[in-house]
């Protein structure tokens, strides 16, 4: 039977062996610096000098078996499976490490080569337990495959097999050393690509084993890739282990829902049990290469959670309960909304949607509110308080910013990051930056706290929290001097009475460090400038973007098309939400909105004052996410009618009058736009859990009851419409001259208490993470980082937790002394939905008091 | 336990200065740590990792490759018995069993009173006196069960 929802199915066994598809495109012979011609199995091939025999054979379509060789890793030639015969060479040579020589005659399938492979397979299998029936790799194991293709039927080994103790490497990865063939792919990946050599070969000879330091669990962000790299069943997926056999799975292409890079992934599901079972990377050289981070790989089990709501819930007697028999929930919602609209006008309704939903959902959401309800009160920005509709990102689009961080980083020789702790925000971009550094690129970082790049960056400047603008002002001033371009006329007013030393002092960076950074930037070739959300989303966001763009201009990073600045986003479809026009003042394609409306903050304020009567929140736990928690709580309490649509019942849902369960990312077909503006399609893997609906179905059902004709809108149909309507009319470079910006002149006066700093953390504990056992086990405990001076002044003892207190509430958490935290600050990273850290930042507060627990 | 930085900062700096890269400094630093800490404690390995910029796992891998580096505390007397070919055909297997039984420990272990650690060793270059062993670097040849008993008894 033909299933319209099946789409592209990639059979697991038809998949290329992990990473093999990542080999670079073979170059065309005319571009070779020095060509060499050789004969492999009777076929002549011309390659560039230095190409190995294995690569040359690949060009001819001749497959040479290999375990330790991987195109993305260094070559060790330890597995000896790729041995080939070369005429006139007395011994066989490893083809993965031997460059092709002029006139060489190579045989990959001669009797001698075949026999060597047979022998080698026997040696590799001497200690292998042959426990294929209970091994998770069974069915996609290179050891099985090569045993069939190149091995012998029998082993001559008659002695006891060597065994090793089994370590615990944490919640993600299972290491079974007895199956290991010591190809060291995992060791090389972690050392060369991930940048933290957590695995190493311990001991020697027959006792050699793969291990971690003191058998500690793995802590990196990319350890999951070693599962794909392991050619045998030694490193297996602890989450997927024993849940299915590989041939039961159906893999479909999708896009990772976690961060704004939008890594390409394959979702492995089993339809018989309606389960999403595994996520593996889908190689895309333009986005993620062959890798994904651990959060993306293991962060999916919430979709299988039993806590998922399977029917609409309606509030009765102060509690959410399944609707009474015969009640049509959609009809009920529409009736309520119509009544509110009739009584108070369409402006009394507002909608907030998560920027992690598909373009199709986002597009229909704004269309539903603007065209069907007639209200412009929509926004997608729920994780920051923005008083103005416009923010730094939108401004950057207006001046024609390049905004292609993923593409830019790939070819950069100098990377400057301002205001982002990138490894915790966009991990795969961090991986690419590390790869660039290995190729000799320079990393320059300015950030307000002890960020992850402190040790890696060639220059690292830590400015005072919130002092991005001061920092940039001095940096630009010094950069112009270094560049010797002449001071731009349009900025003379900006820099009147400018005292660089005083401003540098105010932002807390030594003049010398700024000078060095400016020099490095001035001398940089092929530079990429990245601006983090912390910098562009702040109160000075637009000014920061202006100064940043001026910097790009001074560095010559502009052309007629764009200005070479790249702003970073956090959520998987933040860019899509902007382009789809889920903004109070901008419609699809950044056209002026009709009607205009209120932004998140204004919506919540109006609701808290009783002016706005109804809220529709789709896909986000607003109370847990919004920095002004008290305002969000007030708004939801005061509003007459709140509808929340999400996967689980959370704090926001409990405040709702109606809760609608929606499908998870694997059950939705749609497109996502990544941080670089690349639109990527995700296929539906499973049908939505019974009782749930996709956001698209939900919006259509609502619109239909309002009388709108939306019946035929399938995801592809919506995509067609939005492609026509919302194609972002990206303005070309609008920067004719340097943009004047404002430098704050007033000194920030010291206030009582400590300044609370928030920031992203990769392994934190949001609602979905709490319901994903593996990710929950990996999540870092919530801690407050304090400077040693403050710990001393406050007389804190590390044995007990501390109470962090503000007018909005208090949380009790452990603290760690961190010498990179500036004195006067307390840093709490990550979202912890179970703790409600955002209580502390209620009412725009950023000062906290700290006392030892129990005092 | 003193750290390398406390006990031998000067020497450590000299090693890092003298050798061309971080991998090559690791072995002299391991010797230094052995000297200052009596054995290669986890803290010492981590310190070497921090000094060289290698990861702790890599340092443990390097130390573990060379069996003479002590990754565990050793007893007062470190008995290393050879079981290479000359010693083997002259009776090393029986002597190894005798040592295990007499001391009540397996190879690689230390007696509970902390006096003896028993280990294998590769050829000591003394095949003319096979079978042989060494205790704290001092060689004993032409071993028999009785001679081993006498040697062990003579140790305080």
JSON list of N, CA, C and O in Angstrom, two decimals, chain B residues 7-51:
[
{"chain": "B", "resi": 7, "resn": "UNK", "atom": "N", "xyz": [57.66, 20.72, 44.81]},
{"chain": "B", "resi": 7, "resn": "UNK", "atom": "CA", "xyz": [58.90, 20.02, 45.14]},
{"chain": "B", "resi": 7, "resn": "UNK", "atom": "C", "xyz": [60.01, 20.24, 44.13]},
{"chain": "B", "resi": 7, "resn": "UNK", "atom": "O", "xyz": [61.18, 20.27, 44.49]},
{"chain": "B", "resi": 8, "resn": "UNK", "atom": "N", "xyz": [59.64, 20.38, 42.87]},
{"chain": "B", "resi": 8, "resn": "UNK", "atom": "CA", "xyz": [60.69, 20.42, 41.86]},
{"chain": "B", "resi": 8, "resn": "UNK", "atom": "C", "xyz": [60.33, 21.36, 40.72]},
{"chain": "B", "resi": 8, "resn": "UNK", "atom": "O", "xyz": [60.42, 21.00, 39.55]},
{"chain": "B", "resi": 9, "resn": "UNK", "atom": "N", "xyz": [59.90, 22.54, 41.08]},
{"chain": "B", "resi": 9, "resn": "UNK", "atom": "CA", "xyz": [59.45, 23.49, 40.07]},
{"chain": "B", "resi": 9, "resn": "UNK", "atom": "C", "xyz": [60.56, 23.79, 39.07]},
{"chain": "B", "resi": 9, "resn": "UNK", "atom": "O", "xyz": [60.33, 23.85, 37.86]},
{"chain": "B", "resi": 10, "resn": "UNK", "atom": "N", "xyz": [61.76, 23.94, 39.60]},
{"chain": "B", "resi": 10, "resn": "UNK", "atom": "CA", "xyz": [62.90, 24.31, 38.75]},
{"chain": "B", "resi": 10, "resn": "UNK", "atom": "C", "xyz": [63.18, 23.24, 37.70]},
{"chain": "B", "resi": 10, "resn": "UNK", "atom": "O", "xyz": [63.32, 23.52, 36.52]},
{"chain": "B", "resi": 11, "resn": "UNK", "atom": "N", "xyz": [63.20, 21.99, 38.19]},
{"chain": "B", "resi": 11, "resn": "UNK", "atom": "CA", "xyz": [63.48, 20.87, 37.28]},
{"chain": "B", "resi": 11, "resn": "UNK", "atom": "C", "xyz": [62.39, 20.74, 36.22]},
{"chain": "B", "resi": 11, "resn": "UNK", "atom": "O", "xyz": [62.66, 20.51, 35.05]},
{"chain": "B", "resi": 12, "resn": "UNK", "atom": "N", "xyz": [61.14, 20.88, 36.67]},
{"chain": "B", "resi": 12, "resn": "UNK", "atom": "CA", "xyz": [60.02, 20.76, 35.73]},
{"chain": "B", "resi": 12, "resn": "UNK", "atom": "C", "xyz": [60.12, 21.83, 34.66]},
{"chain": "B", "resi": 12, "resn": "UNK", "atom": "O", "xyz": [59.95, 21.56, 33.47]},
{"chain": "B", "resi": 13, "resn": "UNK", "atom": "N", "xyz": [60.45, 23.03, 35.06]},
{"chain": "B", "resi": 13, "resn": "UNK", "atom": "CA", "xyz": [60.57, 24.12, 34.10]},
{"chain": "B", "resi": 13, "resn": "UNK", "atom": "C", "xyz": [61.70, 23.83, 33.12]},
{"chain": "B", "resi": 13, "resn": "UNK", "atom": "O", "xyz": [61.58, 24.03, 31.92]},
{"chain": "B", "resi": 14, "resn": "UNK", "atom": "N", "xyz": [62.80, 23.29, 33.65]},
{"chain": "B", "resi": 14, "resn": "UNK", "atom": "CA", "xyz": [63.95, 22.98, 32.79]},
{"chain": "B", "resi": 14, "resn": "UNK", "atom": "C", "xyz": [63.57, 21.94, 31.75]},
{"chain": "B", "resi": 14, "resn": "UNK", "atom": "O", "xyz": [63.94, 22.04, 30.58]},
{"chain": "B", "resi": 15, "resn": "UNK", "atom": "N", "xyz": [62.79, 20.94, 32.18]},
{"chain": "B", "resi": 15, "resn": "UNK", "atom": "CA", "xyz": [62.37, 19.88, 31.23]},
{"chain": "B", "resi": 15, "resn": "UNK", "atom": "C", "xyz": [61.51, 20.48, 30.13]},
{"chain": "B", "resi": 15, "resn": "UNK", "atom": "O", "xyz": [61.74, 20.26, 28.94]},
{"chain": "B", "resi": 16, "resn": "UNK", "atom": "N", "xyz": [60.54, 21.26, 30.54]},
{"chain": "B", "resi": 16, "resn": "UNK", "atom": "CA", "xyz": [59.62, 21.84, 29.55]},
{"chain": "B", "resi": 16, "resn": "UNK", "atom": "C", "xyz": [60.37, 22.78, 28.61]},
{"chain": "B", "resi": 16, "resn": "UNK", "atom": "O", "xyz": [60.01, 22.91, 27.44]},
{"chain": "B", "resi": 17, "resn": "UNK", "atom": "N", "xyz": [61.41, 23.42, 29.12]},
{"chain": "B", "resi": 17, "resn": "UNK", "atom": "CA", "xyz": [62.17, 24.36, 28.32]},
{"chain": "B", "resi": 17, "resn": "UNK", "atom": "C", "xyz": [63.08, 23.62, 27.34]},
{"chain": "B", "resi": 17, "resn": "UNK", "atom": "O", "xyz": [63.27, 24.03, 26.20]},
{"chain": "B", "resi": 18, "resn": "UNK", "atom": "N", "xyz": [63.64, 22.49, 27.82]},
{"chain": "B", "resi": 18, "resn": "UNK", "atom": "CA", "xyz": [64.67, 21.80, 27.07]},
{"chain": "B", "resi": 18, "resn": "UNK", "atom": "C", "xyz": [64.09, 21.02, 25.89]},
{"chain": "B", "resi": 18, "resn": "UNK", "atom": "O", "xyz": [64.70, 20.94, 24.82]},
{"chain": "B", "resi": 19, "resn": "UNK", "atom": "N", "xyz": [62.90, 20.44, 26.07]},
{"chain": "B", "resi": 19, "resn": "UNK", "atom": "CA", "xyz": [62.40, 19.52, 25.06]},
{"chain": "B", "resi": 19, "resn": "UNK", "atom": "C", "xyz": [61.46, 20.20, 24.09]},
{"chain": "B", "resi": 19, "resn": "UNK", "atom": "O", "xyz": [60.76, 21.15, 24.45]},
{"chain": "B", "resi": 20, "resn": "UNK", "atom": "N", "xyz": [61.44, 19.71, 22.86]},
{"chain": "B", "resi": 20, "resn": "UNK", "atom": "CA", "xyz": [60.77, 20.47, 21.80]},
{"chain": "B", "resi": 20, "resn": "UNK", "atom": "C", "xyz": [59.25, 20.48, 21.89]},
{"chain": "B", "resi": 20, "resn": "UNK", "atom": "O", "xyz": [58.63, 21.46, 21.48]},
{"chain": "B", "resi": 21, "resn": "UNK", "atom": "N", "xyz": [58.61, 19.43, 22.36]},
{"chain": "B", "resi": 21, "resn": "UNK", "atom": "CA", "xyz": [57.14, 19.49, 22.38]},
{"chain": "B", "resi": 21, "resn": "UNK", "atom": "C", "xyz": [56.59, 18.80, 23.61]},
{"chain": "B", "resi": 21, "resn": "UNK", "atom": "O", "xyz": [57.32, 18.19, 24.39]},
{"chain": "B", "resi": 22, "resn": "UNK", "atom": "N", "xyz": [55.29, 18.89, 23.75]},
{"chain": "B", "resi": 22, "resn": "UNK", "atom": "CA", "xyz": [54.66, 18.46, 24.99]},
{"chain": "B", "resi": 22, "resn": "UNK", "atom": "C", "xyz": [54.72, 16.94, 25.17]},
{"chain": "B", "resi": 22, "resn": "UNK", "atom": "O", "xyz": [54.84, 16.46, 26.28]},
{"chain": "B", "resi": 23, "resn": "UNK", "atom": "N", "xyz": [54.66, 16.21, 24.05]},
{"chain": "B", "resi": 23, "resn": "UNK", "atom": "CA", "xyz": [54.75, 14.76, 24.19]},
{"chain": "B", "resi": 23, "resn": "UNK", "atom": "C", "xyz": [56.13, 14.37, 24.72]},
{"chain": "B", "resi": 23, "resn": "UNK", "atom": "O", "xyz": [56.25, 13.51, 25.57]},
{"chain": "B", "resi": 24, "resn": "UNK", "atom": "N", "xyz": [57.16, 15.03, 24.18]},
{"chain": "B", "resi": 24, "resn": "UNK", "atom": "CA", "xyz": [58.52, 14.62, 24.57]},
{"chain": "B", "resi": 24, "resn": "UNK", "atom": "C", "xyz": [58.83, 14.99, 26.01]},
{"chain": "B", "resi": 24, "resn": "UNK", "atom": "O", "xyz": [59.66, 14.36, 26.65]},
{"chain": "B", "resi": 25, "resn": "UNK", "atom": "N", "xyz": [58.15, 16.01, 26.56]},
{"chain": "B", "resi": 25, "resn": "UNK", "atom": "CA", "xyz": [58.41, 16.38, 27.96]},
{"chain": "B", "resi": 25, "resn": "UNK", "atom": "C", "xyz": [57.76, 15.41, 28.93]},
{"chain": "B", "resi": 25, "resn": "UNK", "atom": "O", "xyz": [58.11, 15.38, 30.11]},
{"chain": "B", "resi": 26, "resn": "UNK", "atom": "N", "xyz": [56.79, 14.64, 28.45]},
{"chain": "B", "resi": 26, "resn": "UNK", "atom": "CA", "xyz": [55.97, 13.89, 29.40]},
{"chain": "B", "resi": 26, "resn": "UNK", "atom": "C", "xyz": [56.78, 12.83, 30.15]},
{"chain": "B", "resi": 26, "resn": "UNK", "atom": "O", "xyz": [56.59, 12.65, 31.35]},
{"chain": "B", "resi": 27, "resn": "UNK", "atom": "N", "xyz": [57.69, 12.15, 29.45]},
{"chain": "B", "resi": 27, "resn": "UNK", "atom": "CA", "xyz": [58.40, 11.05, 30.14]},
{"chain": "B", "resi": 27, "resn": "UNK", "atom": "C", "xyz": [59.37, 11.58, 31.20]},
{"chain": "B", "resi": 27, "resn": "UNK", "atom": "O", "xyz": [59.34, 11.11, 32.34]},
{"chain": "B", "resi": 28, "resn": "UNK", "atom": "N", "xyz": [60.22, 12.58, 30.88]},
{"chain": "B", "resi": 28, "resn": "UNK", "atom": "CA", "xyz": [61.04, 13.14, 31.96]},
{"chain": "B", "resi": 28, "resn": "UNK", "atom": "C", "xyz": [60.20, 13.66, 33.13]},
{"chain": "B", "resi": 28, "resn": "UNK", "atom": "O", "xyz": [60.58, 13.49, 34.29]},
{"chain": "B", "resi": 29, "resn": "UNK", "atom": "N", "xyz": [59.04, 14.22, 32.83]},
{"chain": "B", "resi": 29, "resn": "UNK", "atom": "CA", "xyz": [58.17, 14.70, 33.92]},
{"chain": "B", "resi": 29, "resn": "UNK", "atom": "C", "xyz": [57.61, 13.54, 34.74]},
{"chain": "B", "resi": 29, "resn": "UNK", "atom": "O", "xyz": [57.44, 13.65, 35.95]},
{"chain": "B", "resi": 30, "resn": "UNK", "atom": "N", "xyz": [57.34, 12.42, 34.07]},
{"chain": "B", "resi": 30, "resn": "UNK", "atom": "CA", "xyz": [56.87, 11.25, 34.81]},
{"chain": "B", "resi": 30, "resn": "UNK", "atom": "C", "xyz": [57.95, 10.75, 35.76]},
{"chain": "B", "resi": 30, "resn": "UNK", "atom": "O", "xyz": [57.67, 10.38, 36.90]},
{"chain": "B", "resi": 31, "resn": "UNK", "atom": "N", "xyz": [59.21, 10.76, 35.28]},
{"chain": "B", "resi": 31, "resn": "UNK", "atom": "CA", "xyz": [60.31, 10.39, 36.18]},
{"chain": "B", "resi": 31, "resn": "UNK", "atom": "C", "xyz": [60.38, 11.32, 37.38]},
{"chain": "B", "resi": 31, "resn": "UNK", "atom": "O", "xyz": [60.54, 10.90, 38.52]},
{"chain": "B", "resi": 32, "resn": "UNK", "atom": "N", "xyz": [60.21, 12.60, 37.07]},
{"chain": "B", "resi": 32, "resn": "UNK", "atom": "CA", "xyz": [60.28, 13.60, 38.13]},
{"chain": "B", "resi": 32, "resn": "UNK", "atom": "C", "xyz": [59.17, 13.37, 39.16]},
{"chain": "B", "resi": 32, "resn": "UNK", "atom": "O", "xyz": [59.39, 13.44, 40.37]},
{"chain": "B", "resi": 33, "resn": "UNK", "atom": "N", "xyz": [57.97, 13.08, 38.65]},
{"chain": "B", "resi": 33, "resn": "UNK", "atom": "CA", "xyz": [56.83, 12.85, 39.55]},
{"chain": "B", "resi": 33, "resn": "UNK", "atom": "C", "xyz": [57.06, 11.60, 40.39]},
{"chain": "B", "resi": 33, "resn": "UNK", "atom": "O", "xyz": [56.74, 11.57, 41.58]},
{"chain": "B", "resi": 34, "resn": "UNK", "atom": "N", "xyz": [57.64, 10.60, 39.77]},
{"chain": "B", "resi": 34, "resn": "UNK", "atom": "CA", "xyz": [57.94, 9.34, 40.47]},
{"chain": "B", "resi": 34, "resn": "UNK", "atom": "C", "xyz": [58.88, 9.64, 41.64]},
{"chain": "B", "resi": 34, "resn": "UNK", "atom": "O", "xyz": [58.71, 9.18, 42.75]},
{"chain": "B", "resi": 35, "resn": "UNK", "atom": "N", "xyz": [59.89, 10.49, 41.33]},
{"chain": "B", "resi": 35, "resn": "UNK", "atom": "CA", "xyz": [60.88, 10.82, 42.35]},
{"chain": "B", "resi": 35, "resn": "UNK", "atom": "C", "xyz": [60.25, 11.61, 43.50]},
{"chain": "B", "resi": 35, "resn": "UNK", "atom": "O", "xyz": [60.51, 11.35, 44.66]},
{"chain": "B", "resi": 36, "resn": "UNK", "atom": "N", "xyz": [59.39, 12.57, 43.15]},
{"chain": "B", "resi": 36, "resn": "UNK", "atom": "CA", "xyz": [58.84, 13.43, 44.20]},
{"chain": "B", "resi": 36, "resn": "UNK", "atom": "C", "xyz": [57.67, 12.79, 44.94]},
{"chain": "B", "resi": 36, "resn": "UNK", "atom": "O", "xyz": [57.44, 13.10, 46.10]},
{"chain": "B", "resi": 37, "resn": "UNK", "atom": "N", "xyz": [56.90, 11.93, 44.26]},
{"chain": "B", "resi": 37, "resn": "UNK", "atom": "CA", "xyz": [55.69, 11.40, 44.89]},
{"chain": "B", "resi": 37, "resn": "UNK", "atom": "C", "xyz": [55.79, 9.93, 45.25]},
{"chain": "B", "resi": 37, "resn": "UNK", "atom": "O", "xyz": [54.80, 9.34, 45.68]},
{"chain": "B", "resi": 38, "resn": "UNK", "atom": "N", "xyz": [56.92, 9.28, 45.01]},
{"chain": "B", "resi": 38, "resn": "UNK", "atom": "CA", "xyz": [57.14, 7.86, 45.30]},
{"chain": "B", "resi": 38, "resn": "UNK", "atom": "C", "xyz": [56.42, 6.95, 44.30]},
{"chain": "B", "resi": 38, "resn": "UNK", "atom": "O", "xyz": [56.90, 5.89, 43.97]},
{"chain": "B", "resi": 39, "resn": "UNK", "atom": "N", "xyz": [55.27, 7.32, 43.87]},
{"chain": "B", "resi": 39, "resn": "UNK", "atom": "CA", "xyz": [54.62, 6.60, 42.76]},
{"chain": "B", "resi": 39, "resn": "UNK", "atom": "C", "xyz": [53.80, 7.62, 41.97]},
{"chain": "B", "resi": 39, "resn": "UNK", "atom": "O", "xyz": [53.66, 8.77, 42.40]},
{"chain": "B", "resi": 40, "resn": "UNK", "atom": "N", "xyz": [53.27, 7.20, 40.81]},
{"chain": "B", "resi": 40, "resn": "UNK", "atom": "CA", "xyz": [52.58, 8.17, 39.96]},
{"chain": "B", "resi": 40, "resn": "UNK", "atom": "C", "xyz": [51.12, 8.29, 40.40]},
{"chain": "B", "resi": 40, "resn": "UNK", "atom": "O", "xyz": [50.24, 7.59, 39.90]},
{"chain": "B", "resi": 41, "resn": "UNK", "atom": "N", "xyz": [50.90, 9.17, 41.33]},
{"chain": "B", "resi": 41, "resn": "UNK", "atom": "CA", "xyz": [49.55, 9.36, 41.86]},
{"chain": "B", "resi": 41, "resn": "UNK", "atom": "C", "xyz": [48.66, 10.01, 40.80]},
{"chain": "B", "resi": 41, "resn": "UNK", "atom": "O", "xyz": [49.16, 10.70, 39.91]},
{"chain": "B", "resi": 42, "resn": "UNK", "atom": "N", "xyz": [47.35, 9.81, 40.88]},
{"chain": "B", "resi": 42, "resn": "UNK", "atom": "CA", "xyz": [46.45, 10.49, 39.95]},
{"chain": "B", "resi": 42, "resn": "UNK", "atom": "C", "xyz": [46.68, 12.00, 39.94]},
{"chain": "B", "resi": 42, "resn": "UNK", "atom": "O", "xyz": [46.66, 12.62, 38.87]},
{"chain": "B", "resi": 43, "resn": "UNK", "atom": "N", "xyz": [46.94, 12.55, 41.12]},
{"chain": "B", "resi": 43, "resn": "UNK", "atom": "CA", "xyz": [47.16, 14.00, 41.18]},
{"chain": "B", "resi": 43, "resn": "UNK", "atom": "C", "xyz": [48.40, 14.38, 40.39]},
{"chain": "B", "resi": 43, "resn": "UNK", "atom": "O", "xyz": [48.42, 15.40, 39.68]},
{"chain": "B", "resi": 44, "resn": "UNK", "atom": "N", "xyz": [49.45, 13.54, 40.48]},
{"chain": "B", "resi": 44, "resn": "UNK", "atom": "CA", "xyz": [50.67, 13.83, 39.74]},
{"chain": "B", "resi": 44, "resn": "UNK", "atom": "C", "xyz": [50.43, 13.75, 38.24]},
{"chain": "B", "resi": 44, "resn": "UNK", "atom": "O", "xyz": [50.91, 14.59, 37.47]},
{"chain": "B", "resi": 45, "resn": "UNK", "atom": "N", "xyz": [49.66, 12.73, 37.80]},
{"chain": "B", "resi": 45, "resn": "UNK", "atom": "CA", "xyz": [49.35, 12.61, 36.37]},
{"chain": "B", "resi": 45, "resn": "UNK", "atom": "C", "xyz": [48.59, 13.82, 35.88]},
{"chain": "B", "resi": 45, "resn": "UNK", "atom": "O", "xyz": [48.84, 14.36, 34.81]},
{"chain": "B", "resi": 46, "resn": "UNK", "atom": "N", "xyz": [47.64, 14.27, 36.69]},
{"chain": "B", "resi": 46, "resn": "UNK", "atom": "CA", "xyz": [46.86, 15.44, 36.29]},
{"chain": "B", "resi": 46, "resn": "UNK", "atom": "C", "xyz": [47.74, 16.68, 36.23]},
{"chain": "B", "resi": 46, "resn": "UNK", "atom": "O", "xyz": [47.57, 17.53, 35.36]},
{"chain": "B", "resi": 47, "resn": "UNK", "atom": "N", "xyz": [48.69, 16.74, 37.15]},
{"chain": "B", "resi": 47, "resn": "UNK", "atom": "CA", "xyz": [49.57, 17.90, 37.14]},
{"chain": "B", "resi": 47, "resn": "UNK", "atom": "C", "xyz": [50.45, 17.91, 35.89]},
{"chain": "B", "resi": 47, "resn": "UNK", "atom": "O", "xyz": [50.65, 18.96, 35.27]},
{"chain": "B", "resi": 48, "resn": "UNK", "atom": "N", "xyz": [50.94, 16.72, 35.53]},
{"chain": "B", "resi": 48, "resn": "UNK", "atom": "CA", "xyz": [51.74, 16.64, 34.31]},
{"chain": "B", "resi": 48, "resn": "UNK", "atom": "C", "xyz": [50.89, 17.02, 33.10]},
{"chain": "B", "resi": 48, "resn": "UNK", "atom": "O", "xyz": [51.34, 17.71, 32.19]},
{"chain": "B", "resi": 49, "resn": "UNK", "atom": "N", "xyz": [49.64, 16.57, 33.11]},
{"chain": "B", "resi": 49, "resn": "UNK", "atom": "CA", "xyz": [48.73, 16.93, 32.02]},
{"chain": "B", "resi": 49, "resn": "UNK", "atom": "C", "xyz": [48.61, 18.44, 31.92]},
{"chain": "B", "resi": 49, "resn": "UNK", "atom": "O", "xyz": [48.67, 19.02, 30.83]},
{"chain": "B", "resi": 50, "resn": "UNK", "atom": "N", "xyz": [48.46, 19.09, 33.08]},
{"chain": "B", "resi": 50, "resn": "UNK", "atom": "CA", "xyz": [48.30, 20.55, 33.06]},
{"chain": "B", "resi": 50, "resn": "UNK", "atom": "C", "xyz": [49.60, 21.22, 32.59]},
{"chain": "B", "resi": 50, "resn": "UNK", "atom": "O", "xyz": [49.55, 22.19, 31.83]},
{"chain": "B", "resi": 51, "resn": "UNK", "atom": "N", "xyz": [50.75, 20.67, 33.00]},
{"chain": "B", "resi": 51, "resn": "UNK", "atom": "CA", "xyz": [52.03, 21.27, 32.61]},
{"chain": "B", "resi": 51, "resn": "UNK", "atom": "C", "xyz": [52.29, 21.12, 31.12]},
{"chain": "B", "resi": 51, "resn": "UNK", "atom": "O", "xyz": [52.81, 22.02, 30.47]}
]
